[in-house]
mmCIF file with all atom_site columns, C-alpha atoms in Angstrom:
data_model
loop_
_atom_site.group_PDB
_atom_site.id
_atom_site.type_symbol
_atom_site.label_atom_id
_atom_site.label_alt_id
_atom_site.label_comp_id
_atom_site.label_asym_id
_atom_site.label_entity_id
_atom_site.label_seq_id
_atom_site.pdbx_PDB_ins_code
_atom_site.Cartn_x
_atom_site.Cartn_y
_atom_site.Cartn_z
_atom_site.occupancy
_atom_site.B_iso_or_equiv
_atom_site.pdbx_formal_charge
_atom_site.auth_seq_id
_atom_site.auth_comp_id
_atom_site.auth_asym_id
_atom_site.auth_atom_id
_atom_site.pdbx_PDB_model_num
ATOM 1   C CA . MET A 1 1   ? 18.602  44.869 -23.451 1.00 0.00 ? 1   MET A CA 1
ATOM 2   C CA . LEU A 1 2   ? 21.347  42.335 -22.949 1.00 0.00 ? 2   LEU A CA 1
ATOM 3   C CA . LYS A 1 3   ? 22.830  39.941 -25.467 1.00 0.00 ? 3   LYS A CA 1
ATOM 4   C CA . GLY A 1 4   ? 21.846  36.379 -24.991 1.00 0.00 ? 4   GLY A CA 1
ATOM 5   C CA . ILE A 1 5   ? 19.241  37.088 -22.330 1.00 0.00 ? 5   ILE A CA 1
ATOM 6   C CA . SER A 1 6   ? 15.547  37.018 -23.185 1.00 0.00 ? 6   SER A CA 1
ATOM 7   C CA . PRO A 1 7   ? 14.037  40.485 -22.985 1.00 0.00 ? 7   PRO A CA 1
ATOM 8   C CA . LEU A 1 8   ? 11.124  38.809 -21.106 1.00 0.00 ? 8   LEU A CA 1
ATOM 9   C CA . LEU A 1 9   ? 13.399  38.413 -18.074 1.00 0.00 ? 9   LEU A CA 1
ATOM 10  C CA . ASN A 1 10  ? 13.128  41.747 -16.250 1.00 0.00 ? 10  ASN A CA 1
ATOM 11  C CA . ALA A 1 11  ? 15.658  42.820 -13.639 1.00 0.00 ? 11  ALA A CA 1
ATOM 12  C CA . ASP A 1 12  ? 13.597  41.532 -10.739 1.00 0.00 ? 12  ASP A CA 1
ATOM 13  C CA . VAL A 1 13  ? 13.238  38.070 -12.290 1.00 0.00 ? 13  VAL A CA 1
ATOM 14  C CA . LEU A 1 14  ? 16.883  37.957 -13.149 1.00 0.00 ? 14  LEU A CA 1
ATOM 15  C CA . TYR A 1 15  ? 17.790  38.936 -9.594  1.00 0.00 ? 15  TYR A CA 1
ATOM 16  C CA . ALA A 1 16  ? 15.597  36.147 -8.185  1.00 0.00 ? 16  ALA A CA 1
ATOM 17  C CA . LEU A 1 17  ? 17.018  33.528 -10.593 1.00 0.00 ? 17  LEU A CA 1
ATOM 18  C CA . LYS A 1 18  ? 20.556  34.511 -9.658  1.00 0.00 ? 18  LYS A CA 1
ATOM 19  C CA . SER A 1 19  ? 19.730  34.489 -5.971  1.00 0.00 ? 19  SER A CA 1
ATOM 20  C CA . MET A 1 20  ? 18.301  30.993 -6.047  1.00 0.00 ? 20  MET A CA 1
ATOM 21  C CA . GLY A 1 21  ? 20.539  28.099 -5.179  1.00 0.00 ? 21  GLY A CA 1
ATOM 22  C CA . HIS A 1 22  ? 20.568  24.452 -6.086  1.00 0.00 ? 22  HIS A CA 1
ATOM 23  C CA . GLY A 1 23  ? 17.295  22.895 -4.906  1.00 0.00 ? 23  GLY A CA 1
ATOM 24  C CA . ASP A 1 24  ? 15.407  26.151 -4.732  1.00 0.00 ? 24  ASP A CA 1
ATOM 25  C CA . MET A 1 25  ? 12.045  26.149 -6.522  1.00 0.00 ? 25  MET A CA 1
ATOM 26  C CA . LEU A 1 26  ? 10.180  28.809 -8.369  1.00 0.00 ? 26  LEU A CA 1
ATOM 27  C CA . VAL A 1 27  ? 6.431   28.845 -9.152  1.00 0.00 ? 27  VAL A CA 1
ATOM 28  C CA . LEU A 1 28  ? 5.365   30.001 -12.569 1.00 0.00 ? 28  LEU A CA 1
ATOM 29  C CA . VAL A 1 29  ? 1.614   30.748 -12.509 1.00 0.00 ? 29  VAL A CA 1
ATOM 30  C CA . ASP A 1 30  ? -1.296  31.884 -14.650 1.00 0.00 ? 30  ASP A CA 1
ATOM 31  C CA . THR A 1 31  ? -3.395  35.017 -14.081 1.00 0.00 ? 31  THR A CA 1
ATOM 32  C CA . ASN A 1 32  ? -5.952  33.159 -12.018 1.00 0.00 ? 32  ASN A CA 1
ATOM 33  C CA . PHE A 1 33  ? -3.513  31.846 -9.398  1.00 0.00 ? 33  PHE A CA 1
ATOM 34  C CA . PRO A 1 34  ? -3.576  33.594 -5.931  1.00 0.00 ? 34  PRO A CA 1
ATOM 35  C CA . ALA A 1 35  ? -0.042  34.691 -6.715  1.00 0.00 ? 35  ALA A CA 1
ATOM 36  C CA . ASP A 1 36  ? 0.336   37.789 -4.485  1.00 0.00 ? 36  ASP A CA 1
ATOM 37  C CA . SER A 1 37  ? -0.869  36.114 -1.268  1.00 0.00 ? 37  SER A CA 1
ATOM 38  C CA . ILE A 1 38  ? 1.250   33.046 -1.803  1.00 0.00 ? 38  ILE A CA 1
ATOM 39  C CA . ALA A 1 39  ? 4.291   35.063 -2.958  1.00 0.00 ? 39  ALA A CA 1
ATOM 40  C CA . ARG A 1 40  ? 4.158   36.912 0.451   1.00 0.00 ? 40  ARG A CA 1
ATOM 41  C CA . GLU A 1 41  ? 4.741   33.581 2.142   1.00 0.00 ? 41  GLU A CA 1
ATOM 42  C CA . THR A 1 42  ? 7.900   32.735 0.208   1.00 0.00 ? 42  THR A CA 1
ATOM 43  C CA . PRO A 1 43  ? 11.500  33.654 1.092   1.00 0.00 ? 43  PRO A CA 1
ATOM 44  C CA . PHE A 1 44  ? 11.601  36.231 -1.721  1.00 0.00 ? 44  PHE A CA 1
ATOM 45  C CA . GLY A 1 45  ? 8.372   37.662 -0.331  1.00 0.00 ? 45  GLY A CA 1
ATOM 46  C CA . THR A 1 46  ? 7.322   39.714 -3.349  1.00 0.00 ? 46  THR A CA 1
ATOM 47  C CA . LEU A 1 47  ? 5.364   38.708 -6.420  1.00 0.00 ? 47  LEU A CA 1
ATOM 48  C CA . LEU A 1 48  ? 7.337   38.772 -9.630  1.00 0.00 ? 48  LEU A CA 1
ATOM 49  C CA . ARG A 1 49  ? 5.770   39.220 -13.069 1.00 0.00 ? 49  ARG A CA 1
ATOM 50  C CA . ILE A 1 50  ? 6.350   38.340 -16.620 1.00 0.00 ? 50  ILE A CA 1
ATOM 51  C CA . ASP A 1 51  ? 3.353   40.046 -18.134 1.00 0.00 ? 51  ASP A CA 1
ATOM 52  C CA . ASN A 1 52  ? 1.591   39.478 -21.443 1.00 0.00 ? 52  ASN A CA 1
ATOM 53  C CA . VAL A 1 53  ? 3.110   36.135 -22.189 1.00 0.00 ? 53  VAL A CA 1
ATOM 54  C CA . THR A 1 54  ? 2.015   32.498 -21.980 1.00 0.00 ? 54  THR A CA 1
ATOM 55  C CA . SER A 1 55  ? 3.348   30.062 -19.469 1.00 0.00 ? 55  SER A CA 1
ATOM 56  C CA . ALA A 1 56  ? 5.343   28.367 -22.220 1.00 0.00 ? 56  ALA A CA 1
ATOM 57  C CA . GLU A 1 57  ? 6.960   31.655 -23.341 1.00 0.00 ? 57  GLU A CA 1
ATOM 58  C CA . ALA A 1 58  ? 7.913   32.459 -19.715 1.00 0.00 ? 58  ALA A CA 1
ATOM 59  C CA . ALA A 1 59  ? 9.232   28.981 -19.081 1.00 0.00 ? 59  ALA A CA 1
ATOM 60  C CA . LYS A 1 60  ? 11.358  29.185 -22.242 1.00 0.00 ? 60  LYS A CA 1
ATOM 61  C CA . ALA A 1 61  ? 12.932  32.403 -21.056 1.00 0.00 ? 61  ALA A CA 1
ATOM 62  C CA . ILE A 1 62  ? 13.587  31.077 -17.530 1.00 0.00 ? 62  ILE A CA 1
ATOM 63  C CA . LEU A 1 63  ? 14.898  27.764 -18.739 1.00 0.00 ? 63  LEU A CA 1
ATOM 64  C CA . SER A 1 64  ? 17.237  29.548 -21.151 1.00 0.00 ? 64  SER A CA 1
ATOM 65  C CA . LEU A 1 65  ? 19.203  30.503 -18.006 1.00 0.00 ? 65  LEU A CA 1
ATOM 66  C CA . MET A 1 66  ? 18.185  27.992 -15.290 1.00 0.00 ? 66  MET A CA 1
ATOM 67  C CA . PRO A 1 67  ? 18.943  24.245 -15.306 1.00 0.00 ? 67  PRO A CA 1
ATOM 68  C CA . LEU A 1 68  ? 16.535  21.859 -13.698 1.00 0.00 ? 68  LEU A CA 1
ATOM 69  C CA . ASP A 1 69  ? 17.495  19.719 -10.611 1.00 0.00 ? 69  ASP A CA 1
ATOM 70  C CA . SER A 1 70  ? 18.566  16.355 -11.891 1.00 0.00 ? 70  SER A CA 1
ATOM 71  C CA . PHE A 1 71  ? 18.825  14.950 -8.319  1.00 0.00 ? 71  PHE A CA 1
ATOM 72  C CA . ILE A 1 72  ? 14.986  14.862 -7.737  1.00 0.00 ? 72  ILE A CA 1
ATOM 73  C CA . ASP A 1 73  ? 12.090  13.359 -9.589  1.00 0.00 ? 73  ASP A CA 1
ATOM 74  C CA . ASP A 1 74  ? 9.786   16.397 -9.364  1.00 0.00 ? 74  ASP A CA 1
ATOM 75  C CA . ALA A 1 75  ? 12.024  19.185 -10.603 1.00 0.00 ? 75  ALA A CA 1
ATOM 76  C CA . ALA A 1 76  ? 9.260   20.107 -13.005 1.00 0.00 ? 76  ALA A CA 1
ATOM 77  C CA . ALA A 1 77  ? 5.665   19.848 -11.753 1.00 0.00 ? 77  ALA A CA 1
ATOM 78  C CA . CYS A 1 78  ? 2.268   21.141 -12.834 1.00 0.00 ? 78  CYS A CA 1
ATOM 79  C CA . MET A 1 79  ? -1.158  21.607 -11.280 1.00 0.00 ? 79  MET A CA 1
ATOM 80  C CA . GLU A 1 80  ? -3.329  18.738 -12.260 1.00 0.00 ? 80  GLU A CA 1
ATOM 81  C CA . VAL A 1 81  ? -6.896  19.271 -13.626 1.00 0.00 ? 81  VAL A CA 1
ATOM 82  C CA . VAL A 1 82  ? -9.473  19.214 -10.806 1.00 0.00 ? 82  VAL A CA 1
ATOM 83  C CA . GLY A 1 83  ? -11.733 16.215 -11.298 1.00 0.00 ? 83  GLY A CA 1
ATOM 84  C CA . ALA A 1 84  ? -9.793  14.928 -14.283 1.00 0.00 ? 84  ALA A CA 1
ATOM 85  C CA . PRO A 1 85  ? -6.209  14.176 -13.112 1.00 0.00 ? 85  PRO A CA 1
ATOM 86  C CA . ASP A 1 86  ? -5.273  12.315 -16.335 1.00 0.00 ? 86  ASP A CA 1
ATOM 87  C CA . GLU A 1 87  ? -6.327  15.224 -18.584 1.00 0.00 ? 87  GLU A CA 1
ATOM 88  C CA . VAL A 1 88  ? -3.376  17.079 -20.236 1.00 0.00 ? 88  VAL A CA 1
ATOM 89  C CA . PRO A 1 89  ? -4.330  20.579 -21.224 1.00 0.00 ? 89  PRO A CA 1
ATOM 90  C CA . ALA A 1 90  ? -2.736  22.314 -24.125 1.00 0.00 ? 90  ALA A CA 1
ATOM 91  C CA . VAL A 1 91  ? -0.840  24.725 -21.844 1.00 0.00 ? 91  VAL A CA 1
ATOM 92  C CA . ARG A 1 92  ? 0.861   21.743 -20.158 1.00 0.00 ? 92  ARG A CA 1
ATOM 93  C CA . LYS A 1 93  ? 1.753   20.202 -23.515 1.00 0.00 ? 93  LYS A CA 1
ATOM 94  C CA . GLU A 1 94  ? 3.419   23.458 -24.545 1.00 0.00 ? 94  GLU A CA 1
ATOM 95  C CA . VAL A 1 95  ? 5.404   23.836 -21.364 1.00 0.00 ? 95  VAL A CA 1
ATOM 96  C CA . GLN A 1 96  ? 6.413   20.145 -21.558 1.00 0.00 ? 96  GLN A CA 1
ATOM 97  C CA . ALA A 1 97  ? 7.854   20.765 -25.023 1.00 0.00 ? 97  ALA A CA 1
ATOM 98  C CA . VAL A 1 98  ? 9.760   23.769 -23.712 1.00 0.00 ? 98  VAL A CA 1
ATOM 99  C CA . ILE A 1 99  ? 11.226  21.748 -20.816 1.00 0.00 ? 99  ILE A CA 1
ATOM 100 C CA . ASP A 1 100 ? 12.215  18.886 -23.114 1.00 0.00 ? 100 ASP A CA 1
ATOM 101 C CA . GLU A 1 101 ? 13.933  21.308 -25.450 1.00 0.00 ? 101 GLU A CA 1
ATOM 102 C CA . ALA A 1 102 ? 15.741  23.145 -22.704 1.00 0.00 ? 102 ALA A CA 1
ATOM 103 C CA . GLU A 1 103 ? 16.939  19.956 -21.091 1.00 0.00 ? 103 GLU A CA 1
ATOM 104 C CA . GLY A 1 104 ? 17.764  18.130 -24.374 1.00 0.00 ? 104 GLY A CA 1
ATOM 105 C CA . LYS A 1 105 ? 15.638  15.088 -23.349 1.00 0.00 ? 105 LYS A CA 1
ATOM 106 C CA . HIS A 1 106 ? 12.111  14.205 -22.211 1.00 0.00 ? 106 HIS A CA 1
ATOM 107 C CA . TRP A 1 107 ? 11.742  15.516 -18.699 1.00 0.00 ? 107 TRP A CA 1
ATOM 108 C CA . PRO A 1 108 ? 8.216   14.590 -17.468 1.00 0.00 ? 108 PRO A CA 1
ATOM 109 C CA . LEU A 1 109 ? 6.062   17.097 -15.621 1.00 0.00 ? 109 LEU A CA 1
ATOM 110 C CA . VAL A 1 110 ? 4.834   15.630 -12.389 1.00 0.00 ? 110 VAL A CA 1
ATOM 111 C CA . PRO A 1 111 ? 1.132   16.391 -11.715 1.00 0.00 ? 111 PRO A CA 1
ATOM 112 C CA . VAL A 1 112 ? 0.245   17.831 -8.316  1.00 0.00 ? 112 VAL A CA 1
ATOM 113 C CA . GLU A 1 113 ? -3.282  18.058 -6.924  1.00 0.00 ? 113 GLU A CA 1
ATOM 114 C CA . ARG A 1 114 ? -4.597  21.657 -6.753  1.00 0.00 ? 114 ARG A CA 1
ATOM 115 C CA . PHE A 1 115 ? -4.496  22.251 -2.943  1.00 0.00 ? 115 PHE A CA 1
ATOM 116 C CA . ALA A 1 116 ? -1.169  20.322 -2.641  1.00 0.00 ? 116 ALA A CA 1
ATOM 117 C CA . PHE A 1 117 ? 0.143   22.572 -5.387  1.00 0.00 ? 117 PHE A CA 1
ATOM 118 C CA . TYR A 1 118 ? -0.756  25.656 -3.295  1.00 0.00 ? 118 TYR A CA 1
ATOM 119 C CA . GLU A 1 119 ? 1.125   24.244 -0.304  1.00 0.00 ? 119 GLU A CA 1
ATOM 120 C CA . ARG A 1 120 ? 4.068   23.409 -2.590  1.00 0.00 ? 120 ARG A CA 1
ATOM 121 C CA . ALA A 1 121 ? 4.058   26.983 -3.881  1.00 0.00 ? 121 ALA A CA 1
ATOM 122 C CA . LYS A 1 122 ? 4.268   28.425 -0.356  1.00 0.00 ? 122 LYS A CA 1
ATOM 123 C CA . ASN A 1 123 ? 7.503   26.469 0.104   1.00 0.00 ? 123 ASN A CA 1
ATOM 124 C CA . ALA A 1 124 ? 9.005   27.872 -3.123  1.00 0.00 ? 124 ALA A CA 1
ATOM 125 C CA . TYR A 1 125 ? 11.702  30.579 -3.225  1.00 0.00 ? 125 TYR A CA 1
ATOM 126 C CA . CYS A 1 126 ? 9.580   32.882 -5.409  1.00 0.00 ? 126 CYS A CA 1
ATOM 127 C CA . VAL A 1 127 ? 6.349   33.128 -7.443  1.00 0.00 ? 127 VAL A CA 1
ATOM 128 C CA . ILE A 1 128 ? 6.354   34.533 -10.997 1.00 0.00 ? 128 ILE A CA 1
ATOM 129 C CA . GLN A 1 129 ? 2.965   35.317 -12.480 1.00 0.00 ? 129 GLN A CA 1
ATOM 130 C CA . THR A 1 130 ? 2.561   35.377 -16.259 1.00 0.00 ? 130 THR A CA 1
ATOM 131 C CA . GLY A 1 131 ? -0.147  36.664 -18.526 1.00 0.00 ? 131 GLY A CA 1
ATOM 132 C CA . GLU A 1 132 ? -1.408  33.131 -19.211 1.00 0.00 ? 132 GLU A CA 1
ATOM 133 C CA . ARG A 1 133 ? -5.213  33.157 -19.254 1.00 0.00 ? 133 ARG A CA 1
ATOM 134 C CA . ARG A 1 134 ? -5.828  29.446 -19.905 1.00 0.00 ? 134 ARG A CA 1
ATOM 135 C CA . PHE A 1 135 ? -6.572  27.378 -16.869 1.00 0.00 ? 135 PHE A CA 1
ATOM 136 C CA . TYR A 1 136 ? -3.900  25.114 -15.301 1.00 0.00 ? 136 TYR A CA 1
ATOM 137 C CA . GLY A 1 137 ? -0.977  27.238 -16.512 1.00 0.00 ? 137 GLY A CA 1
ATOM 138 C CA . CYS A 1 138 ? 0.735   26.717 -13.147 1.00 0.00 ? 138 CYS A CA 1
ATOM 139 C CA . PHE A 1 139 ? 4.128   24.973 -12.754 1.00 0.00 ? 139 PHE A CA 1
ATOM 140 C CA . THR A 1 140 ? 7.012   24.586 -10.390 1.00 0.00 ? 140 THR A CA 1
ATOM 141 C CA . LEU A 1 141 ? 10.623  24.479 -11.544 1.00 0.00 ? 141 LEU A CA 1
ATOM 142 C CA . THR A 1 142 ? 13.476  23.466 -9.186  1.00 0.00 ? 142 THR A CA 1
ATOM 143 C CA . LYS A 1 143 ? 16.909  24.899 -9.878  1.00 0.00 ? 143 LYS A CA 1
ATOM 144 C CA . GLY A 1 144 ? 19.722  22.478 -10.631 1.00 0.00 ? 144 GLY A CA 1
ATOM 145 C CA . VAL A 1 145 ? 23.450  23.106 -11.055 1.00 0.00 ? 145 VAL A CA 1
ATOM 146 C CA . ILE A 1 146 ? 25.776  23.966 -13.899 1.00 0.00 ? 146 ILE A CA 1
ATOM 147 C CA . PRO A 1 147 ? 28.861  21.819 -13.732 1.00 0.00 ? 147 PRO A CA 1
ATOM 148 C CA . PRO A 1 148 ? 32.329  23.306 -13.980 1.00 0.00 ? 148 PRO A CA 1
ATOM 149 C CA . GLU A 1 149 ? 33.914  23.453 -17.348 1.00 0.00 ? 149 GLU A CA 1
ATOM 150 C CA . LYS A 1 150 ? 36.327  20.605 -18.050 1.00 0.00 ? 150 LYS A CA 1
ATOM 151 C CA . ALA A 1 151 ? 39.985  21.625 -18.191 1.00 0.00 ? 151 ALA A CA 1
#
């Protein structure tokens, strides 16, 4: 256990978060996502896990340490519902609330079509699978910067 760091963030996840640079993207996915096969195609190359938690709980832990990229419009994205792109499932609402809280303002999730989301995931730095069992608990988060402290 470490002070100020969520116990949900295991050593492997912490290592990946620290290794990521500005503009690197992570994929946070539910239990139904083809996480292992896609993770093998990423630079990190190995599936990471935050088991037995929802997507929102995992996002909260990650965003407690990682800022979102303010230079792009799609720093936070989600898989859209197949056949109902305007539908907003409860899991998306929960993650949206976590993002808004972490960033201190409304930061809209950008919906991405299912197969486009898979391609986006292959270009991410790493894939983190959660214990989320609800459908469409899949998100991408792009790392931003932490500015220097003012003197």
